[in-house]
GROMACS .gro file of C-alpha atoms in nm:
model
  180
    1UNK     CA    1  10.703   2.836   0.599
    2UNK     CA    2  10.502   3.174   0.662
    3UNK     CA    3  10.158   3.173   0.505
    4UNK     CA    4   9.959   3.524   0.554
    5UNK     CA    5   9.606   3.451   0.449
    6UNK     CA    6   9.396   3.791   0.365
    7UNK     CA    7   9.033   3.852   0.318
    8UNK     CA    8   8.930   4.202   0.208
    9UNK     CA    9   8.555   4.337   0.227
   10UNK     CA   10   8.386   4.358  -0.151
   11UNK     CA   11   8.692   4.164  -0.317
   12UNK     CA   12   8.612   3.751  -0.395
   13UNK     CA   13   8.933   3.637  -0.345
   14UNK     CA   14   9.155   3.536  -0.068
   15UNK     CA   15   9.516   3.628  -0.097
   16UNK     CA   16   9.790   3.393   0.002
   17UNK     CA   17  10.089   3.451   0.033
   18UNK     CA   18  10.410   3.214   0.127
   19UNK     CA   19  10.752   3.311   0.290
   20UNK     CA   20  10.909   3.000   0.213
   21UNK     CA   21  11.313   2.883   0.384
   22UNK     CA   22  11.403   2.599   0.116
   23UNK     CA   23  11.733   2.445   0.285
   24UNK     CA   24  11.675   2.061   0.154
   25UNK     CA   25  11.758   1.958  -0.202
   26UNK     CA   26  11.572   1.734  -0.399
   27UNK     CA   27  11.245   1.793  -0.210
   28UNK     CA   28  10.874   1.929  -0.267
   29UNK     CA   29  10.692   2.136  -0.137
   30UNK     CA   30  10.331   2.180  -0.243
   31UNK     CA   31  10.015   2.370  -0.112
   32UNK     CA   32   9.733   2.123  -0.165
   33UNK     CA   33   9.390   2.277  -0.257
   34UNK     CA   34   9.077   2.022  -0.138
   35UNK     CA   35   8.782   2.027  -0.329
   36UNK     CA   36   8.459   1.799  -0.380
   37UNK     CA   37   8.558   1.793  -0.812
   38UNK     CA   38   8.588   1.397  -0.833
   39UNK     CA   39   8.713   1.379  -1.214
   40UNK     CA   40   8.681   1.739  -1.335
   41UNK     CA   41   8.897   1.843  -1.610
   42UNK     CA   42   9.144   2.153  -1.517
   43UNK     CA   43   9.102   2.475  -1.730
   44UNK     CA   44   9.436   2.623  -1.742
   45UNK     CA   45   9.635   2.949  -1.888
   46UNK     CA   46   9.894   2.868  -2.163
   47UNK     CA   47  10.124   3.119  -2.389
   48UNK     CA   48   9.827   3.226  -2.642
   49UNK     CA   49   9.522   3.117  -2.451
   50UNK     CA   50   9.380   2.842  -2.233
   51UNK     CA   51   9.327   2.470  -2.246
   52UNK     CA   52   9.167   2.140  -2.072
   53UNK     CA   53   9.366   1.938  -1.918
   54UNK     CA   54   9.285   1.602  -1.769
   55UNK     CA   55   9.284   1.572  -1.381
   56UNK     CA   56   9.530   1.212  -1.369
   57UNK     CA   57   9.754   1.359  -1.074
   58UNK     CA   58  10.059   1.405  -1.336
   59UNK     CA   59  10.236   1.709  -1.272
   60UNK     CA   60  10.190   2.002  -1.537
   61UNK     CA   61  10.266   2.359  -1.620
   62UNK     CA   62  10.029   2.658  -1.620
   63UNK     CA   63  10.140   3.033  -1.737
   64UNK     CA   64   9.910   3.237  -1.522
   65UNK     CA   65   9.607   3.076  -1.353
   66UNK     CA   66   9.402   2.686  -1.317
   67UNK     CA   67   9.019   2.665  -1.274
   68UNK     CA   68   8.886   2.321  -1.200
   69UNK     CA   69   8.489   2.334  -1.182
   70UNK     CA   70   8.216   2.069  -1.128
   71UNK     CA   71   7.897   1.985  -0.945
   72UNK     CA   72   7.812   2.058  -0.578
   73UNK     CA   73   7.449   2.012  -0.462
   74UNK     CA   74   7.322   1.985  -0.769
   75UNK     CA   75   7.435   2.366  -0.866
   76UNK     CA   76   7.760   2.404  -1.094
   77UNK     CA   77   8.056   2.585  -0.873
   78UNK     CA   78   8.390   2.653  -1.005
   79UNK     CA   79   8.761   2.749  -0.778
   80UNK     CA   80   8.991   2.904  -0.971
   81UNK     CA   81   9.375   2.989  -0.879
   82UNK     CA   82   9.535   3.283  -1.002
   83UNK     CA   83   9.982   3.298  -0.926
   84UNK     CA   84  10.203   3.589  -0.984
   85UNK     CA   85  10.460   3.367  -1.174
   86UNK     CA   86  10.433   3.051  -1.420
   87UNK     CA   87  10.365   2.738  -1.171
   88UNK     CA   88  10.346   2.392  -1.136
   89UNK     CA   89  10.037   2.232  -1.105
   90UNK     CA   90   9.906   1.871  -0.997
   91UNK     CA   91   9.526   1.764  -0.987
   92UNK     CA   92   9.367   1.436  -0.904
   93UNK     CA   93   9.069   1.290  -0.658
   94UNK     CA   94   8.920   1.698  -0.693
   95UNK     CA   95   9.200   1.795  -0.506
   96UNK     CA   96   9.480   2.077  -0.670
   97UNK     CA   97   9.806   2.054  -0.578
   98UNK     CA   98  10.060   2.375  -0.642
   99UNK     CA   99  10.421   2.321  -0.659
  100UNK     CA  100  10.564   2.575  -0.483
  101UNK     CA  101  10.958   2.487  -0.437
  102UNK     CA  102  11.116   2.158  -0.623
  103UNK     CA  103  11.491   2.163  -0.509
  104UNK     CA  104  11.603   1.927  -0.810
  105UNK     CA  105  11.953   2.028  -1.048
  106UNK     CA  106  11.881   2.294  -1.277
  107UNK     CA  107  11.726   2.099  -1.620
  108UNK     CA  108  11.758   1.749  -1.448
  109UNK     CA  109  11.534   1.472  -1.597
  110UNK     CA  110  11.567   1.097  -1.518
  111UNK     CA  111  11.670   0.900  -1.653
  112UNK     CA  112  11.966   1.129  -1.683
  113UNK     CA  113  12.238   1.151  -1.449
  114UNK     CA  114  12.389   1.505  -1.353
  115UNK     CA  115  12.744   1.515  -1.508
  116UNK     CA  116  12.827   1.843  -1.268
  117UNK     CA  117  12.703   1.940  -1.013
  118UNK     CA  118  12.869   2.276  -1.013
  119UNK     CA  119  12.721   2.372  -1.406
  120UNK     CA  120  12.358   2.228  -1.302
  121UNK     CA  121  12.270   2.438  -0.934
  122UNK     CA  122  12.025   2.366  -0.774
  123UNK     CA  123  11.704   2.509  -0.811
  124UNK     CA  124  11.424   2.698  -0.551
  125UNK     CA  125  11.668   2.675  -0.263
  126UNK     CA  126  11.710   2.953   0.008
  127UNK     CA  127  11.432   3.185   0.077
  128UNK     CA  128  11.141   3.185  -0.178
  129UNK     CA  129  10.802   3.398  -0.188
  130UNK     CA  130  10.470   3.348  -0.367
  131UNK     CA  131  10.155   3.485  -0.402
  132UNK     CA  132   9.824   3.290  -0.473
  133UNK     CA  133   9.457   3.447  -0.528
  134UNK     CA  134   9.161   3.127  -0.451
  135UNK     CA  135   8.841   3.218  -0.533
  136UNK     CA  136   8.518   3.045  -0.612
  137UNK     CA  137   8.169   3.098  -0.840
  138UNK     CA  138   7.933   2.946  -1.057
  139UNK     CA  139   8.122   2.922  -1.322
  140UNK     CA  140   8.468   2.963  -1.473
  141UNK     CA  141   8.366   3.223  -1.663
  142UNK     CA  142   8.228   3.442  -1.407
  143UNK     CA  143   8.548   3.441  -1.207
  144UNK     CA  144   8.729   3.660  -1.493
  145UNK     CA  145   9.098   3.473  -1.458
  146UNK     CA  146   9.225   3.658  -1.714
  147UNK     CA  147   9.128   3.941  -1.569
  148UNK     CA  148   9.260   3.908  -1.232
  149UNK     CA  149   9.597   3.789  -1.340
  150UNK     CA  150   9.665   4.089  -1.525
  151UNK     CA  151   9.585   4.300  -1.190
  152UNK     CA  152   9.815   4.062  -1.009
  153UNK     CA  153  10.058   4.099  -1.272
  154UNK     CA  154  10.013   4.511  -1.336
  155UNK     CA  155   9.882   4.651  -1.046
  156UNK     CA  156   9.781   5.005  -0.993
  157UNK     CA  157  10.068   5.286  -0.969
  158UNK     CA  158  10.078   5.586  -0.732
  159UNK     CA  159  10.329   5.889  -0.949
  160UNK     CA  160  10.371   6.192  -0.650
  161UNK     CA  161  10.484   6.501  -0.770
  162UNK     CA  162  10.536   6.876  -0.653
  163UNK     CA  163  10.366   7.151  -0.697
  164UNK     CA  164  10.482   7.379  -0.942
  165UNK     CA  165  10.326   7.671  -1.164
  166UNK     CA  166  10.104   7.658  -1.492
  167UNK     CA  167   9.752   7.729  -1.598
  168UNK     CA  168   9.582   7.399  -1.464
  169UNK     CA  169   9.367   7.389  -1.108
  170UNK     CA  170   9.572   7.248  -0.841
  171UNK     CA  171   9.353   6.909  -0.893
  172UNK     CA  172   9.169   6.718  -1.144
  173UNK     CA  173   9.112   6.398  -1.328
  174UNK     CA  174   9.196   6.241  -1.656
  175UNK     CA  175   8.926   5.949  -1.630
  176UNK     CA  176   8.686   5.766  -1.369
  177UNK     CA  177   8.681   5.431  -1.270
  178UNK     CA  178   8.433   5.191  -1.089
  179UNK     CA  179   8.340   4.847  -1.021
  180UNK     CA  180   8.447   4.602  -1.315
   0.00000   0.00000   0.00000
């Protein structure tokens, strides 16, 4: 496992991301977030919108991005994490757990036995990468998940092109942007 861990001046979120070898099957791997959230509920991203989710450790899915939020020092703080792909999520004892390679067959639920191997592969083996955004503030609301997913998901293109003749000035711009 590689984990590159970057902080950037004026931006509130750390970037992580994971270079991940996956030679085991049937194993877990999982990148546990600690909190102090004893109980919280999980806000999460579903197709259409969001939803609460209890925090009782089971294992769940989440489109885009979690937020679990609470109490600290008598002020209300919220960590939200933001992925670049549908994930896996587990959350318990304020602590978030994000599945990051399950080796199991392809479909495979137990009971269930896997008839062949060979038409059920298995899954997140070999060399993986992900990318994670953590941040933190006073509120779920203020840390604009939505918002940051779709710059995760759509970020900013650079189009070059030559010079060539017409009747505009060499440079100019078709809108301004700033903060927010």
């Amino acid at each position: 496992i590689q984990i590159y861990i970057t902080l950037r001046r004026c931006i509130p979120h750390a970037e992580l991301k994971f270079r991940i070898n996956c030679p085991a099957p049937r194993e877990l791997l999982r990148v546990i977030v600690p909190t102090r959230f004893k109980g919280a509920d999980v806000l999460v991203s579903e197709p259409g919108g969001q939803t609460v989710r209890k925090a009782d450790g089971k294992e769940k899915p989440a489109t885009e991005w979690l937020a679990l939020s609470g109490t600290h020092r008598g002020s209300e703080r919220a960590i939200g994490i933001v992925a670049d792909r549908s994930m896996s999520y587990c959350c318990a004892a304020g602590q978030i757990g994000i599945t990051l390679a399950r080796s199991s067959f392809y479909a495979h639920h137990h009971p269930q036995e896997v008839a062949d191997a060979e038409e059920n592969p298995y899954l997140d083996m070999g060399g993986l990468s992900y990318r994670l955004f953590l941040l933190a503030g006073p509120s779920v609301d203020q840390l604009s998940l939505p918002n940051l997913s779709w710059e995760m998901d759509t970020p900013a293109e650079r189009v070059m092109d030559n010079a060539h003749p017409g009747e505009l000035p060499p440079q100019g711009s078709l809108l301004q942007m700033g903060p927010g």
